[in-house]
mmCIF file with all atom_site columns, C-alpha atoms in Angstrom:
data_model
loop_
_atom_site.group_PDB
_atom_site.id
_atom_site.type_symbol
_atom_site.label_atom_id
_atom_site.label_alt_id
_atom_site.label_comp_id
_atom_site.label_asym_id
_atom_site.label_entity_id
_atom_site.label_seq_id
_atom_site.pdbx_PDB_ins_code
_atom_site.Cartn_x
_atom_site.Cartn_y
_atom_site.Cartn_z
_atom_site.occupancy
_atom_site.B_iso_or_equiv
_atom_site.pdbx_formal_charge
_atom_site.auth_seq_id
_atom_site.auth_comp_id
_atom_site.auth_asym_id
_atom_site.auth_atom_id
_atom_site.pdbx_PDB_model_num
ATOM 1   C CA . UNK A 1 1   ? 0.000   0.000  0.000   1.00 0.00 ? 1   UNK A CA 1
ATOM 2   C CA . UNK A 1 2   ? 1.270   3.617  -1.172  1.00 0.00 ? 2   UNK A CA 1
ATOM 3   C CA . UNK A 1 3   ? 1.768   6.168  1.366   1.00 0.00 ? 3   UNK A CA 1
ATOM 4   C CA . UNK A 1 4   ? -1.536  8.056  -0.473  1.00 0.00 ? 4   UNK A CA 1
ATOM 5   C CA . UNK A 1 5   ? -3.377  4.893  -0.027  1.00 0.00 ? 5   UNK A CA 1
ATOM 6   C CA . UNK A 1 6   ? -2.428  4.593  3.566   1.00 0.00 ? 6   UNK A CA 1
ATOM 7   C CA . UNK A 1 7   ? -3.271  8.372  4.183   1.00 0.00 ? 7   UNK A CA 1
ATOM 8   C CA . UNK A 1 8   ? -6.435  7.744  2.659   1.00 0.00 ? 8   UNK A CA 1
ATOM 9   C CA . UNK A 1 9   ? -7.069  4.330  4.667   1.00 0.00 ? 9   UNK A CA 1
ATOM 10  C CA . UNK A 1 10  ? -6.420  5.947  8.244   1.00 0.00 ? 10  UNK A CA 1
ATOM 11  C CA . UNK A 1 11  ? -8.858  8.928  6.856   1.00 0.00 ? 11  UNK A CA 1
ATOM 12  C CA . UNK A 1 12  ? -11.573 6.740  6.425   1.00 0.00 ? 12  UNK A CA 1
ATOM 13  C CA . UNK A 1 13  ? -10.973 5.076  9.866   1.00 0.00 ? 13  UNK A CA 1
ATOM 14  C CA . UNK A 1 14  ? -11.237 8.634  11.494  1.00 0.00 ? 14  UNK A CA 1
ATOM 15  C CA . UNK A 1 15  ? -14.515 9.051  9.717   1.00 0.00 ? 15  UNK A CA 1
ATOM 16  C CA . UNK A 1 16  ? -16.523 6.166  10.449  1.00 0.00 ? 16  UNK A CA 1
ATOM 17  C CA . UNK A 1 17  ? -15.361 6.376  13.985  1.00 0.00 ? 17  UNK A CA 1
ATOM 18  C CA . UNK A 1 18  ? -16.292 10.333 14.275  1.00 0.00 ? 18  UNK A CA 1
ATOM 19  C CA . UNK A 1 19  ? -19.751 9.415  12.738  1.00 0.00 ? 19  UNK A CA 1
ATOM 20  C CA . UNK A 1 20  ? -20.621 6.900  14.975  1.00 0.00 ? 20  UNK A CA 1
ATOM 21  C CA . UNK A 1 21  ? -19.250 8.897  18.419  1.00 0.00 ? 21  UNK A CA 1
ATOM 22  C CA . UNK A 1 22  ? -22.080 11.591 16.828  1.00 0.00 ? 22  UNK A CA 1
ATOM 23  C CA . UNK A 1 23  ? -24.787 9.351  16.321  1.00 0.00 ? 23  UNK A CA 1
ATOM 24  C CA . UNK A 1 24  ? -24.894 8.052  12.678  1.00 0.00 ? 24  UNK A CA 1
ATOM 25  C CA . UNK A 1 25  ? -24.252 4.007  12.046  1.00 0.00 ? 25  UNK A CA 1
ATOM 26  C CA . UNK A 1 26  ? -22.029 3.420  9.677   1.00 0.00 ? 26  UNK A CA 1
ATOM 27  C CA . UNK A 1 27  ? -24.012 0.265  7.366   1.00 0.00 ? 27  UNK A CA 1
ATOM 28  C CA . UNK A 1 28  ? -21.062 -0.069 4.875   1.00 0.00 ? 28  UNK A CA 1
ATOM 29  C CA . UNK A 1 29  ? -17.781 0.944  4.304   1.00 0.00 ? 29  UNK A CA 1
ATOM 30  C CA . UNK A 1 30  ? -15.543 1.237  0.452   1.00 0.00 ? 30  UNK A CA 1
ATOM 31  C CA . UNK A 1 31  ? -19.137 -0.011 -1.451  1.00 0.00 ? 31  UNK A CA 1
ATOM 32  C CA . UNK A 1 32  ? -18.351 -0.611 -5.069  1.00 0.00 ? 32  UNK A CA 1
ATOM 33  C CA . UNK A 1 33  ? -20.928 -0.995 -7.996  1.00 0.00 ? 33  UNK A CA 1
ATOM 34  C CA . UNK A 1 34  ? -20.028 -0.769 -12.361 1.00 0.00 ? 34  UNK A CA 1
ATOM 35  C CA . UNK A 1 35  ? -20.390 3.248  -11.562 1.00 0.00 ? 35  UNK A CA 1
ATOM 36  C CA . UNK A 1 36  ? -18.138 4.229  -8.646  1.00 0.00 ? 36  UNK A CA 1
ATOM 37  C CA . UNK A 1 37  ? -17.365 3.498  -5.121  1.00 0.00 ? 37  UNK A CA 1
ATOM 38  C CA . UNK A 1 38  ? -19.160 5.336  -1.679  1.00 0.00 ? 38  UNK A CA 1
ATOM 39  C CA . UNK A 1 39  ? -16.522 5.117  0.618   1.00 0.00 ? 39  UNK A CA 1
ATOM 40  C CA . UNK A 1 40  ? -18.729 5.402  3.706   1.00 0.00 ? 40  UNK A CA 1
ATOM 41  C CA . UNK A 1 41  ? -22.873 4.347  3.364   1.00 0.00 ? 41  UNK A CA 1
ATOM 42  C CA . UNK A 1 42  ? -24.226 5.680  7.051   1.00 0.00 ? 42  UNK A CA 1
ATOM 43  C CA . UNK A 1 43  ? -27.750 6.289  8.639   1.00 0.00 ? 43  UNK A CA 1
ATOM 44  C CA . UNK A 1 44  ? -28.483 9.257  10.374  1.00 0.00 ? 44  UNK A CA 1
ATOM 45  C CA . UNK A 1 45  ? -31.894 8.732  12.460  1.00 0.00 ? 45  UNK A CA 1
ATOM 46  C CA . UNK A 1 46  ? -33.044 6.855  9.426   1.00 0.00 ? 46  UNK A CA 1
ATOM 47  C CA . UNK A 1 47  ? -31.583 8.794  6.446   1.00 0.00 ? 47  UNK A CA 1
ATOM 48  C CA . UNK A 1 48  ? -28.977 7.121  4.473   1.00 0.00 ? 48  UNK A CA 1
ATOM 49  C CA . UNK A 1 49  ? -26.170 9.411  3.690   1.00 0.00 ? 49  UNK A CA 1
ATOM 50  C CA . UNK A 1 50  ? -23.365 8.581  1.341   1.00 0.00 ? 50  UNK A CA 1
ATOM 51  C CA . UNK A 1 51  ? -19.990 9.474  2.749   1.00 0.00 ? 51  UNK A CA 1
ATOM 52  C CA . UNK A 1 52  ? -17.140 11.123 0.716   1.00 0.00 ? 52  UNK A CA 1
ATOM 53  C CA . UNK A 1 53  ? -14.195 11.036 2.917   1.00 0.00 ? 53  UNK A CA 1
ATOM 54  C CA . UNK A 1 54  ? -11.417 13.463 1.449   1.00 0.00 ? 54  UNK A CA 1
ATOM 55  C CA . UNK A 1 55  ? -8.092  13.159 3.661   1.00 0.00 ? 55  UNK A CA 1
ATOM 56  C CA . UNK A 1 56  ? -4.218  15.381 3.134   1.00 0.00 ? 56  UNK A CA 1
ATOM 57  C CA . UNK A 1 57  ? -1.416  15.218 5.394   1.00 0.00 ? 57  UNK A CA 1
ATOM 58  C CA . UNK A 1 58  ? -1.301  19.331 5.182   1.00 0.00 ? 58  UNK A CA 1
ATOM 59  C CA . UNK A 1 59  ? -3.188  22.402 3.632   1.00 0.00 ? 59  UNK A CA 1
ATOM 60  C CA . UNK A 1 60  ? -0.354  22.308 0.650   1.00 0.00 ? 60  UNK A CA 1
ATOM 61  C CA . UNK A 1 61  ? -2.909  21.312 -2.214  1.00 0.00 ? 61  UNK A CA 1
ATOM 62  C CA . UNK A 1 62  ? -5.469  23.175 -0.587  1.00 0.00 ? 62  UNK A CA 1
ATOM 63  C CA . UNK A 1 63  ? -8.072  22.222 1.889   1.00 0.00 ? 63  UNK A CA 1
ATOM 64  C CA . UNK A 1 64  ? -9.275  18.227 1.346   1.00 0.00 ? 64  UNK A CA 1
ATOM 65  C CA . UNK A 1 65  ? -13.203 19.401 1.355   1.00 0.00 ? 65  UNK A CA 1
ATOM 66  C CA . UNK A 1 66  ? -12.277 21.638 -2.349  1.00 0.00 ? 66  UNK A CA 1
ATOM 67  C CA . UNK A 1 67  ? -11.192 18.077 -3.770  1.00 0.00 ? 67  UNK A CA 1
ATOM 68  C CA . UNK A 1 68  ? -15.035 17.618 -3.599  1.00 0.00 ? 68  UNK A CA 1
ATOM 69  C CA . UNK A 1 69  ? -16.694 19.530 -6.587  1.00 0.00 ? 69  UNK A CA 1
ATOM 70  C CA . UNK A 1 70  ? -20.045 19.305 -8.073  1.00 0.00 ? 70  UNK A CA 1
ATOM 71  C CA . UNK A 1 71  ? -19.081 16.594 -10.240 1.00 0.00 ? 71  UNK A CA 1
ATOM 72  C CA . UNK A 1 72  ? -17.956 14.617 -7.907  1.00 0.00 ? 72  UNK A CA 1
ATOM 73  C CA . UNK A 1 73  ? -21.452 15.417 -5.692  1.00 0.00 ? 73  UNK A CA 1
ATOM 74  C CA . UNK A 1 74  ? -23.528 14.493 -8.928  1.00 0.00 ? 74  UNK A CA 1
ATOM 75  C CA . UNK A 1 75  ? -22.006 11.082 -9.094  1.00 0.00 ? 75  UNK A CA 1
ATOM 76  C CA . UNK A 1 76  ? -22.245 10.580 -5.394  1.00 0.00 ? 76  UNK A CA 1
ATOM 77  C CA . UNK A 1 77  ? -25.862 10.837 -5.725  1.00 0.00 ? 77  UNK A CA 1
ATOM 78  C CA . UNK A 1 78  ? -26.236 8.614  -8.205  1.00 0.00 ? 78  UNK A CA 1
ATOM 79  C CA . UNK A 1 79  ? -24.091 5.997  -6.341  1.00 0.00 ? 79  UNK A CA 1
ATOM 80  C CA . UNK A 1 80  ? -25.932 6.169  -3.104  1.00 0.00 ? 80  UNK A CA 1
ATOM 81  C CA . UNK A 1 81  ? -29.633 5.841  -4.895  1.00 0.00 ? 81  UNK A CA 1
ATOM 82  C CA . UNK A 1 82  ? -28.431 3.107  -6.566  1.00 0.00 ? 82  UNK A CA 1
ATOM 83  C CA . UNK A 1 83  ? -26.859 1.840  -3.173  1.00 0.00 ? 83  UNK A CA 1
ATOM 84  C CA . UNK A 1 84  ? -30.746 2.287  -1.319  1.00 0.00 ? 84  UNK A CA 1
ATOM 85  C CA . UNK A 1 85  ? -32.014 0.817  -4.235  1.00 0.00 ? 85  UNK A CA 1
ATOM 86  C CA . UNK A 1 86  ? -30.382 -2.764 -3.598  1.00 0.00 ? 86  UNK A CA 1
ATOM 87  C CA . UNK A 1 87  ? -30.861 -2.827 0.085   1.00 0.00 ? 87  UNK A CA 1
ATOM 88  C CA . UNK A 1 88  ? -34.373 -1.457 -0.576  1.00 0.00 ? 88  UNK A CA 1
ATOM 89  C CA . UNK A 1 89  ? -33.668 1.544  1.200   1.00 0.00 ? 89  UNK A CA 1
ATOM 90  C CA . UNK A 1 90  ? -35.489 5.133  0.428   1.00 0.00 ? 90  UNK A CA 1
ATOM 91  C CA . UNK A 1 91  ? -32.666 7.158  -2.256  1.00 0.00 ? 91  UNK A CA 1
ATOM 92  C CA . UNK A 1 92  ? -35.194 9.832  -2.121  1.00 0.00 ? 92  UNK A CA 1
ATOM 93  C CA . UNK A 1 93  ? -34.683 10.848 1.220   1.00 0.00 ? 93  UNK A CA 1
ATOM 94  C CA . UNK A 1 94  ? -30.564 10.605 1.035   1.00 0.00 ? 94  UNK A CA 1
ATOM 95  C CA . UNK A 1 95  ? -27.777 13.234 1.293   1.00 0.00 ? 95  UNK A CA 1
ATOM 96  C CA . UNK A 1 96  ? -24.353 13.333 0.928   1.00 0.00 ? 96  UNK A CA 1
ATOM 97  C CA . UNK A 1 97  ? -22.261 14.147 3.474   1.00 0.00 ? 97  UNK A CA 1
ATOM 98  C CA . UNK A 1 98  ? -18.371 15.064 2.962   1.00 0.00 ? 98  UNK A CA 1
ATOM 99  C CA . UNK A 1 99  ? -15.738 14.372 5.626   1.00 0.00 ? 99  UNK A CA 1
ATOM 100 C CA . UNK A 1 100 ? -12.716 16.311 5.407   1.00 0.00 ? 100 UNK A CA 1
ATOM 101 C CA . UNK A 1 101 ? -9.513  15.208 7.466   1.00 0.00 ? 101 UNK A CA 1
ATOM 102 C CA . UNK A 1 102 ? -6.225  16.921 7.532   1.00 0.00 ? 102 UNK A CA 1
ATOM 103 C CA . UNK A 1 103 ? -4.002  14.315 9.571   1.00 0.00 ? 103 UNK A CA 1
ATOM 104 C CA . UNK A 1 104 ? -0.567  16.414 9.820   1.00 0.00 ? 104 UNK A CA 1
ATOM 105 C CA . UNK A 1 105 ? 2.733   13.725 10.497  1.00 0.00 ? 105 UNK A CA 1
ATOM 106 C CA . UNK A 1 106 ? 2.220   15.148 14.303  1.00 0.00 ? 106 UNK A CA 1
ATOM 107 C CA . UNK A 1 107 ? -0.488  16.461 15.914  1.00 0.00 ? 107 UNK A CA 1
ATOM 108 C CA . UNK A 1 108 ? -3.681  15.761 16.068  1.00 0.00 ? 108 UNK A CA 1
ATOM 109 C CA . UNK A 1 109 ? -5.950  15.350 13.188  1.00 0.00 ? 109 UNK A CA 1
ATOM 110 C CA . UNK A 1 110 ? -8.405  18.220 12.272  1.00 0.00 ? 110 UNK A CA 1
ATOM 111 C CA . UNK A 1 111 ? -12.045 16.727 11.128  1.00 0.00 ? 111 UNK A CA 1
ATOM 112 C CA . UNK A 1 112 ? -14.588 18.376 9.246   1.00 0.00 ? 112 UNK A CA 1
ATOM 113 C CA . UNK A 1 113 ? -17.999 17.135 8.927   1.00 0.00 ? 113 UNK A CA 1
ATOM 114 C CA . UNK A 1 114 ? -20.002 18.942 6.034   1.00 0.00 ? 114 UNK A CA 1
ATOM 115 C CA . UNK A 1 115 ? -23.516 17.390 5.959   1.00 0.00 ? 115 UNK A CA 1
ATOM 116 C CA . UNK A 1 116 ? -26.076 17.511 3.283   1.00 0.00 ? 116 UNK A CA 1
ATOM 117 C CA . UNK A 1 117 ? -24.006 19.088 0.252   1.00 0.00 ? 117 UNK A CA 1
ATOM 118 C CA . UNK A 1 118 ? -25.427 19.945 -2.891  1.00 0.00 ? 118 UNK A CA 1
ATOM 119 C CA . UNK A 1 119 ? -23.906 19.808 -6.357  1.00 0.00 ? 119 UNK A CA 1
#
C-alpha cells in the first residue's frame, strides 16, 4: 500500500469512527458498484447518507473538502440511490455528506464534517 493509499485508509478510519461517536451508524464501508465506489454508506436517524471522505497530510494542495466539486457530488448521488435501491432503502430521502480530514505527520488530526451538500 502507497503512502496516499495509507493516508487515505487511516482517513476513512477517522470518519466512520467520528460518525458513529455523533450518532450516525455506519451500514457499509468502500461499497463498489459498475459506476463508482461510496466510501462510507451511514444512517443518520433513518436517512442514508453517502460518505465522501477526502483526507491530506497538510493544507499544501489546498483544503481536502475543495477536492469535492459538483461533479464529484452528482455522481455521489447517483451511487448512493443506486446503493438504497439494492438494500431497498429510500434514495429519495438521502444526502451526501463530505468528511474532510487533515491528519498532519504530528499532531492531532483536524475533522470536518459537512452534511447535506449539494452539487
Amino acid at each position: 500500500m502507497g503512502a496516499n493509499q495509507a493516508l487515505g485508509a487511516a482517513g476513512e478510519d477517522l470518519a466512520a469512527a467520528f460518525l458513529e461517536q455523533h450518532g450516525m451508524a455506519v451500514l457499509e464501508r468502500n461499497w463498489r458498484c459498475a459506476r463508482g465506489e461510496l466510501d462510507i454508506v451511514a444512517e443518520d436517524a433513518g436517512q442514508v447518507v453517502g460518505v465522501e471522505v477526502k483526507t491530506r497530510a497538510g493544507l499544501g494542495y489546498g483544503h481536502p473538502a475543495e477536492a469535492v466539486g459538483p461533479r464529484k457530488l452528482v455522481r455521489l448521488c447517483v451511487l448512493t440511490r443506486i446503493w438504497c435501491r439494492e438494500k431497498g432503502r429510500d434514495g429519495e430521502r438521502a444526502r451526501i455528506d463530505v468528511v474532510a480530514i487533515v491528519l498532519p505527520p504530528r499532531g492531532r488530526p483536524l475533522i470536518e464534517h459537512y452534511r447535506a451538500v449539494q452539487p
